[in-house]
Amino acid sequence: MNTRKLGNSGIDISPIAIGTREVGEKSKQQTIETLQYAIDSGINFINTADFYGMGMNELIIGEAIKNRREKAFISVKTGALRNYQGHFLGFDGRPNAIKNFCAYSLTRLGVNEIDLYQIARIDPNVPIEESVGAIKDLIQEGKVRCLGLSEVNADQIRRANAVHPVTAVEIEYSLATRFIEKEILPEVRKIGASLIPYSVLSYGLLTGNLSGPLPKEDYKNMFPRFQGENLQYNLKLVEKLQDIASQKGITAGDLALAWALHQGDDIIPIVGMSSTKRVDKNINLVESIQLTSEENKLLNETFGIGVFKGERYPDALLKVVAS
């Protein structure tokens, strides 16, 4: 596979990253086989967090990369707190806490160094300079290679980068969620970092496979864009995406991912891959689907900033993420 440079690090990585948030929901053996197949096939960027599966994800990833460490690039988010049931408790960005979290991640992963260490969310009670300073210490100690941030605003990026160069910023970005293009993406590019978009299919909305109303037990009901009239309006927009995709002989989801990949070589989307077949499908998409300048312009104009209705998070969650 063709590779992309990770920010200002000079490190070559695959143009897409493997998302592992749902690793624990699949069989352990299937997960290990899928991860190893992906690494051997050229997708070497594995994105995880120490709070995914309450640490279980890191243990499984550690097994998968045991004989492939030199091939794998591991990104870990940290700082989010959960109880034994997995319920959110808040954030902890204190320097000693971050160093403690890192020690546990290194142990669970079975590695000596984490390639990209990211603050999952900024702790409102701790200056970002202190949290970043802790990761700077870890880099100097050889426990971390690169500094990353997640769900931050432009000012926070500037403040963090003043302490230590920021290599990557992970944040939600898709055809349906383009708010970062106003201030955040320009700042990421100004400092020479890479953008790591998650939810490039907007929690499945852009696949064209959803219909409303959603089942009551579906977690997406908590997001405003999946509620009531918002959902019906947004599904009509997705029909336009399907029409454009059908002209290329691909799915709406394929087109949405292709769009993200075509917004710049400094963008490395996170993609879920639950089986070896999904790995092959994503590799084929990356290598084969090209957008012309006219197609890219059409998508950008049809699905501009603010076109989709509904905030990406409910009010309660908006208070704990960058806006």
CSV table of C-alpha atoms in Angstrom, one decimal:
chain,number,residue,atom,x,y,z
A,1,MET,CA,0.0,0.0,0.0
A,2,ASN,CA,1.0,3.6,-0.5
A,3,THR,CA,1.9,5.3,2.8
A,4,ARG,CA,1.4,8.7,4.3
A,5,LYS,CA,3.7,10.7,6.6
A,6,LEU,CA,2.5,11.1,10.1
A,7,GLY,CA,2.7,14.8,10.7
A,8,ASN,CA,6.1,16.2,11.4
A,9,SER,CA,7.5,12.9,12.6
A,10,GLY,CA,8.8,11.6,9.3
A,11,ILE,CA,7.2,8.2,10.1
A,12,ASP,CA,5.5,6.3,7.2
A,13,ILE,CA,2.1,4.8,8.1
A,14,SER,CA,-0.8,3.4,6.2
A,15,PRO,CA,-3.4,5.9,4.8
A,16,ILE,CA,-6.1,4.5,7.0
A,17,ALA,CA,-6.0,3.4,10.7
A,18,ILE,CA,-7.7,0.4,12.2
A,19,GLY,CA,-10.3,1.4,14.8
A,20,THR,CA,-10.5,-1.0,17.8
A,21,ARG,CA,-13.2,0.5,20.0
A,22,GLU,CA,-15.4,-2.6,19.4
A,23,VAL,CA,-12.5,-5.2,19.6
A,24,GLY,CA,-13.9,-6.7,22.8
A,25,GLU,CA,-17.3,-7.4,21.2
A,26,LYS,CA,-15.8,-9.9,18.7
A,27,SER,CA,-14.2,-13.2,19.5
A,28,LYS,CA,-10.7,-12.8,20.7
A,29,GLN,CA,-9.3,-15.2,18.1
A,30,GLN,CA,-11.1,-13.5,15.2
A,31,THR,CA,-9.8,-10.1,16.4
A,32,ILE,CA,-6.2,-11.3,16.6
A,33,GLU,CA,-6.4,-12.9,13.1
A,34,THR,CA,-8.0,-9.7,11.6
A,35,LEU,CA,-5.4,-7.4,13.2
A,36,GLN,CA,-2.5,-9.6,12.1
A,37,TYR,CA,-3.9,-9.9,8.6
A,38,ALA,CA,-4.3,-6.2,8.4
A,39,ILE,CA,-0.7,-5.6,9.5
A,40,ASP,CA,0.7,-8.2,7.1
A,41,SER,CA,-1.4,-6.5,4.3
A,42,GLY,CA,0.1,-3.1,4.9
A,43,ILE,CA,-2.4,-1.4,7.3
A,44,ASN,CA,0.0,-0.8,10.2
A,45,PHE,CA,-1.8,2.0,12.1
A,46,ILE,CA,-3.7,0.6,15.1
A,47,ASN,CA,-5.8,3.1,17.0
A,48,THR,CA,-7.0,2.2,20.5
A,49,ALA,CA,-7.5,3.7,24.0
A,50,ASP,CA,-6.7,2.5,27.5
A,51,PHE,CA,-10.3,2.7,28.4
A,52,TYR,CA,-11.6,0.6,25.5
A,53,GLY,CA,-12.9,-2.6,27.0
A,54,MET,CA,-11.5,-1.4,30.4
A,55,GLY,CA,-8.0,-2.3,29.2
A,56,MET,CA,-9.1,-5.6,27.5
A,57,ASN,CA,-8.5,-4.1,24.0
A,58,GLU,CA,-4.9,-3.4,24.8
A,59,LEU,CA,-4.4,-6.9,26.0
A,60,ILE,CA,-5.8,-8.4,22.8
A,61,ILE,CA,-3.8,-6.0,20.6
A,62,GLY,CA,-0.7,-6.9,22.6
A,63,GLU,CA,-1.2,-10.5,21.6
A,64,ALA,CA,-1.8,-9.7,18.0
A,65,ILE,CA,1.4,-7.6,17.6
A,66,LYS,CA,3.7,-9.9,19.7
A,67,ASN,CA,5.6,-11.1,16.6
A,68,ARG,CA,4.9,-8.0,14.5
A,69,ARG,CA,5.9,-5.1,16.7
A,70,GLU,CA,8.3,-3.6,14.2
A,71,LYS,CA,5.4,-3.5,11.6
A,72,ALA,CA,2.8,-2.0,13.8
A,73,PHE,CA,2.2,1.6,14.7
A,74,ILE,CA,0.2,1.8,18.0
A,75,SER,CA,-1.8,4.9,18.9
A,76,VAL,CA,-3.3,5.0,22.5
A,77,LYS,CA,-5.7,7.6,23.9
A,78,THR,CA,-5.8,8.2,27.6
A,79,GLY,CA,-7.3,10.3,30.4
A,80,ALA,CA,-11.0,9.2,30.3
A,81,LEU,CA,-12.3,7.6,33.4
A,82,ARG,CA,-14.9,4.8,33.7
A,83,ASN,CA,-16.3,2.6,36.4
A,84,TYR,CA,-16.5,-1.2,36.4
A,85,GLN,CA,-19.7,-1.0,34.3
A,86,GLY,CA,-18.0,1.2,31.7
A,87,HIS,CA,-20.0,4.3,32.6
A,88,PHE,CA,-18.2,7.6,32.1
A,89,LEU,CA,-16.8,9.2,35.2
A,90,GLY,CA,-14.9,12.2,33.9
A,91,PHE,CA,-11.3,13.0,32.8
A,92,ASP,CA,-8.0,13.0,34.6
A,93,GLY,CA,-5.2,15.0,32.9
A,94,ARG,CA,-2.9,15.3,36.0
A,95,PRO,CA,0.7,14.6,35.0
A,96,ASN,CA,1.2,11.8,37.5
A,97,ALA,CA,-2.1,10.2,36.4
A,98,ILE,CA,-1.0,10.3,32.7
A,99,LYS,CA,2.3,8.7,33.6
A,100,ASN,CA,0.5,6.0,35.6
A,101,PHE,CA,-1.9,5.3,32.7
A,102,CYS,CA,1.0,5.0,30.3
A,103,ALA,CA,2.7,2.4,32.5
A,104,TYR,CA,-0.4,0.2,32.5
A,105,SER,CA,-0.8,0.6,28.7
A,106,LEU,CA,2.9,-0.4,28.1
A,107,THR,CA,2.3,-3.5,30.3
A,108,ARG,CA,-0.9,-4.5,28.7
A,109,LEU,CA,0.4,-4.0,25.2
A,110,GLY,CA,3.7,-5.8,26.0
A,111,VAL,CA,5.8,-3.0,24.4
A,112,ASN,CA,8.5,-0.7,25.6
A,113,GLU,CA,7.2,2.3,23.7
A,114,ILE,CA,3.9,3.7,22.5
A,115,ASP,CA,4.1,5.2,19.1
A,116,LEU,CA,1.4,7.9,19.4
A,117,TYR,CA,0.1,8.9,22.9
A,118,GLN,CA,-3.0,11.1,22.9
A,119,ILE,CA,-4.9,12.9,25.5
A,120,ALA,CA,-8.5,11.7,24.8
A,121,ARG,CA,-10.1,14.9,26.1
A,122,ILE,CA,-8.7,17.9,27.9
A,123,ASP,CA,-9.3,17.8,31.7
A,124,PRO,CA,-11.0,21.1,32.5
A,125,ASN,CA,-9.4,21.1,35.9
A,126,VAL,CA,-5.8,20.8,34.6
A,127,PRO,CA,-4.0,23.3,32.4
A,128,ILE,CA,-3.3,21.6,29.0
A,129,GLU,CA,0.4,22.6,29.4
A,130,GLU,CA,0.7,20.3,32.4
A,131,SER,CA,-0.9,17.3,30.7
A,132,VAL,CA,1.2,17.8,27.6
A,133,GLY,CA,4.3,18.3,29.8
A,134,ALA,CA,3.8,14.8,31.2
A,135,ILE,CA,3.8,13.3,27.7
A,136,LYS,CA,6.8,15.3,26.9
A,137,ASP,CA,8.5,13.7,29.8
A,138,LEU,CA,7.4,10.2,28.6
A,139,ILE,CA,8.9,11.0,25.2
A,140,GLN,CA,12.2,12.0,26.7
A,141,GLU,CA,12.2,8.8,28.8
A,142,GLY,CA,11.7,6.7,25.6
A,143,LYS,CA,8.2,5.4,26.6
A,144,VAL,CA,6.4,7.4,23.9
A,145,ARG,CA,7.4,8.4,20.4
A,146,CYS,CA,4.9,11.1,19.4
A,147,LEU,CA,2.4,13.5,21.0
A,148,GLY,CA,-1.2,13.4,20.0
A,149,LEU,CA,-4.4,15.3,21.0
A,150,SER,CA,-8.0,14.3,20.6
A,151,GLU,CA,-11.1,16.5,20.4
A,152,VAL,CA,-9.4,19.8,21.0
A,153,ASN,CA,-10.0,23.3,19.7
A,154,ALA,CA,-7.6,25.5,17.8
A,155,ASP,CA,-6.4,27.4,20.9
A,156,GLN,CA,-5.7,24.2,22.7
A,157,ILE,CA,-3.7,22.9,19.8
A,158,ARG,CA,-1.6,26.1,19.8
A,159,ARG,CA,-1.0,25.9,23.6
A,160,ALA,CA,0.0,22.2,23.4
A,161,ASN,CA,2.3,22.7,20.5
A,162,ALA,CA,4.1,25.4,22.4
A,163,VAL,CA,5.1,22.8,25.0
A,164,HIS,CA,6.0,20.0,22.6
A,165,PRO,CA,5.4,19.5,18.8
A,166,VAL,CA,2.0,17.9,18.2
A,167,THR,CA,2.2,15.1,15.7
A,168,ALA,CA,-1.5,14.3,15.2
A,169,VAL,CA,-5.0,15.5,16.2
A,170,GLU,CA,-7.8,13.0,16.3
A,171,ILE,CA,-11.3,14.4,15.9
A,172,GLU,CA,-14.7,13.7,14.3
A,173,TYR,CA,-14.7,14.6,10.6
A,174,SER,CA,-16.9,13.5,7.7
A,175,LEU,CA,-19.1,14.8,5.0
A,176,ALA,CA,-21.7,15.2,7.7
A,177,THR,CA,-19.4,16.8,10.3
A,178,ARG,CA,-17.2,19.5,8.8
A,179,PHE,CA,-17.0,22.2,11.6
A,180,ILE,CA,-13.3,21.6,12.0
A,181,GLU,CA,-12.6,23.3,8.6
A,182,LYS,CA,-13.2,26.7,10.0
A,183,GLU,CA,-10.4,26.9,12.6
A,184,ILE,CA,-9.2,23.5,13.8
A,185,LEU,CA,-8.0,22.0,10.5
A,186,PRO,CA,-6.1,25.1,9.5
A,187,GLU,CA,-4.3,25.1,12.8
A,188,VAL,CA,-3.5,21.4,12.5
A,189,ARG,CA,-1.9,22.2,9.1
A,190,LYS,CA,-0.2,25.3,10.3
A,191,ILE,CA,1.8,23.3,12.9
A,192,GLY,CA,2.5,20.4,10.4
A,193,ALA,CA,0.4,17.8,12.2
A,194,SER,CA,-1.8,15.0,10.7
A,195,LEU,CA,-5.5,14.9,11.2
A,196,ILE,CA,-6.9,11.5,12.3
A,197,PRO,CA,-10.7,11.6,11.6
A,198,TYR,CA,-13.0,9.2,13.5
A,199,SER,CA,-16.6,8.5,12.5
A,200,VAL,CA,-16.0,9.2,8.8
A,201,LEU,CA,-19.3,7.5,8.2
A,202,SER,CA,-21.0,9.6,10.9
A,203,TYR,CA,-22.0,6.6,13.0
A,204,GLY,CA,-23.4,4.8,10.0
A,205,LEU,CA,-25.5,7.7,8.7
A,206,LEU,CA,-23.5,8.0,5.5
A,207,THR,CA,-23.7,4.3,4.6
A,208,GLY,CA,-27.2,4.7,3.2
A,209,ASN,CA,-28.2,1.6,5.2
A,210,LEU,CA,-30.2,3.4,7.9
A,211,SER,CA,-33.9,4.2,8.0
A,212,GLY,CA,-36.0,5.9,10.7
A,213,PRO,CA,-37.1,5.8,13.3
A,214,LEU,CA,-34.2,3.8,14.9
A,215,PRO,CA,-35.0,1.0,17.3
A,216,LYS,CA,-35.3,2.3,20.9
A,217,GLU,CA,-32.3,0.4,22.1
A,218,ASP,CA,-30.0,1.9,19.4
A,219,TYR,CA,-27.3,4.1,21.1
A,220,LYS,CA,-27.5,6.5,18.1
A,221,ASN,CA,-30.8,7.8,19.5
A,222,MET,CA,-28.9,10.0,21.9
A,223,PHE,CA,-27.3,12.0,19.0
A,224,PRO,CA,-29.5,15.0,17.9
A,225,ARG,CA,-28.9,14.3,14.2
A,226,PHE,CA,-30.6,10.9,14.6
A,227,GLN,CA,-33.7,12.2,16.2
A,228,GLY,CA,-37.1,12.9,14.8
A,229,GLU,CA,-37.3,15.4,11.9
A,230,ASN,CA,-33.5,15.8,11.9
A,231,LEU,CA,-33.0,12.1,11.0
A,232,GLN,CA,-35.6,12.3,8.2
A,233,TYR,CA,-34.0,15.4,6.8
A,234,ASN,CA,-30.5,13.9,6.9
A,235,LEU,CA,-31.6,10.6,5.3
A,236,LYS,CA,-32.9,12.7,2.4
A,237,LEU,CA,-29.4,14.2,2.1
A,238,VAL,CA,-27.9,10.7,2.2
A,239,GLU,CA,-30.1,9.7,-0.8
A,240,LYS,CA,-28.2,12.4,-2.8
A,241,LEU,CA,-24.9,10.8,-1.7
A,242,GLN,CA,-26.2,7.4,-2.8
A,243,ASP,CA,-27.1,8.9,-6.2
A,244,ILE,CA,-23.6,10.2,-6.7
A,245,ALA,CA,-22.0,7.0,-5.5
A,246,SER,CA,-24.2,4.8,-7.8
A,247,GLN,CA,-22.8,6.7,-10.8
A,248,LYS,CA,-19.3,5.5,-9.8
A,249,GLY,CA,-20.6,1.9,-9.1
A,250,ILE,CA,-19.8,2.1,-5.4
A,251,THR,CA,-21.7,2.5,-2.1
A,252,ALA,CA,-22.5,5.7,-0.3
A,253,GLY,CA,-20.2,4.6,2.5
A,254,ASP,CA,-17.3,3.9,0.1
A,255,LEU,CA,-17.7,7.4,-1.4
A,256,ALA,CA,-17.8,9.0,2.1
A,257,LEU,CA,-14.5,7.3,3.0
A,258,ALA,CA,-13.0,8.2,-0.4
A,259,TRP,CA,-13.9,11.8,0.1
A,260,ALA,CA,-12.2,11.9,3.5
A,261,LEU,CA,-9.0,10.4,1.9
A,262,HIS,CA,-9.1,13.0,-0.8
A,263,GLN,CA,-9.1,16.0,1.5
A,264,GLY,CA,-5.3,15.8,1.9
A,265,ASP,CA,-2.4,13.5,2.4
A,266,ASP,CA,-2.2,14.7,5.9
A,267,ILE,CA,-5.5,13.0,6.7
A,268,ILE,CA,-5.6,9.4,8.0
A,269,PRO,CA,-9.1,8.2,8.7
A,270,ILE,CA,-9.9,5.6,11.3
A,271,VAL,CA,-11.9,2.7,9.9
A,272,GLY,CA,-13.5,-0.2,11.7
A,273,MET,CA,-12.4,-3.7,10.4
A,274,SER,CA,-14.1,-6.6,12.0
A,275,SER,CA,-12.9,-9.4,9.6
A,276,THR,CA,-10.2,-10.2,7.1
A,277,LYS,CA,-12.8,-9.6,4.3
A,278,ARG,CA,-13.4,-6.0,5.6
A,279,VAL,CA,-9.6,-5.5,5.6
A,280,ASP,CA,-9.5,-6.5,1.9
A,281,LYS,CA,-12.5,-4.3,1.1
A,282,ASN,CA,-10.9,-1.3,2.7
A,283,ILE,CA,-7.5,-1.9,1.0
A,284,ASN,CA,-9.2,-2.2,-2.4
A,285,LEU,CA,-11.1,1.1,-1.7
A,286,VAL,CA,-8.0,3.0,-0.8
A,287,GLU,CA,-6.1,1.7,-3.8
A,288,SER,CA,-8.8,1.8,-6.5
A,289,ILE,CA,-11.3,4.6,-5.8
A,290,GLN,CA,-10.3,8.0,-7.2
A,291,LEU,CA,-12.3,11.2,-7.2
A,292,THR,CA,-11.9,13.7,-9.9
A,293,SER,CA,-11.7,17.4,-9.0
A,294,GLU,CA,-15.2,17.8,-10.3
A,295,GLU,CA,-16.5,15.0,-8.1
A,296,ASN,CA,-14.8,16.4,-5.1
A,297,LYS,CA,-16.2,19.8,-5.8
A,298,LEU,CA,-19.7,18.4,-6.1
A,299,LEU,CA,-19.5,16.6,-2.8
A,300,ASN,CA,-18.1,19.7,-1.0
A,301,GLU,CA,-20.8,21.9,-2.4
A,302,THR,CA,-23.6,19.4,-1.8
A,303,PHE,CA,-22.6,18.6,1.7
A,304,GLY,CA,-21.2,21.8,3.0
A,305,ILE,CA,-20.6,22.9,6.6
A,306,GLY,CA,-23.9,22.8,8.5
A,307,VAL,CA,-26.0,21.1,5.8
A,308,PHE,CA,-26.8,18.1,8.0
A,309,LYS,CA,-29.3,19.0,10.8
A,310,GLY,CA,-28.7,18.3,14.5
A,311,GLU,CA,-25.6,18.7,16.7
A,312,ARG,CA,-23.2,15.8,16.7
A,313,TYR,CA,-23.6,15.4,20.5
A,314,PRO,CA,-26.4,16.1,23.0
A,315,ASP,CA,-26.0,19.3,25.1
A,316,ALA,CA,-24.6,17.3,28.1
A,317,LEU,CA,-21.8,15.8,26.0
A,318,LEU,CA,-21.0,19.0,24.2
A,319,LYS,CA,-19.8,20.4,27.5
A,320,VAL,CA,-17.0,17.9,27.6
A,321,VAL,CA,-15.8,18.0,23.9
A,322,ALA,CA,-14.2,20.8,22.0
A,323,SER,CA,-16.5,22.8,19.8
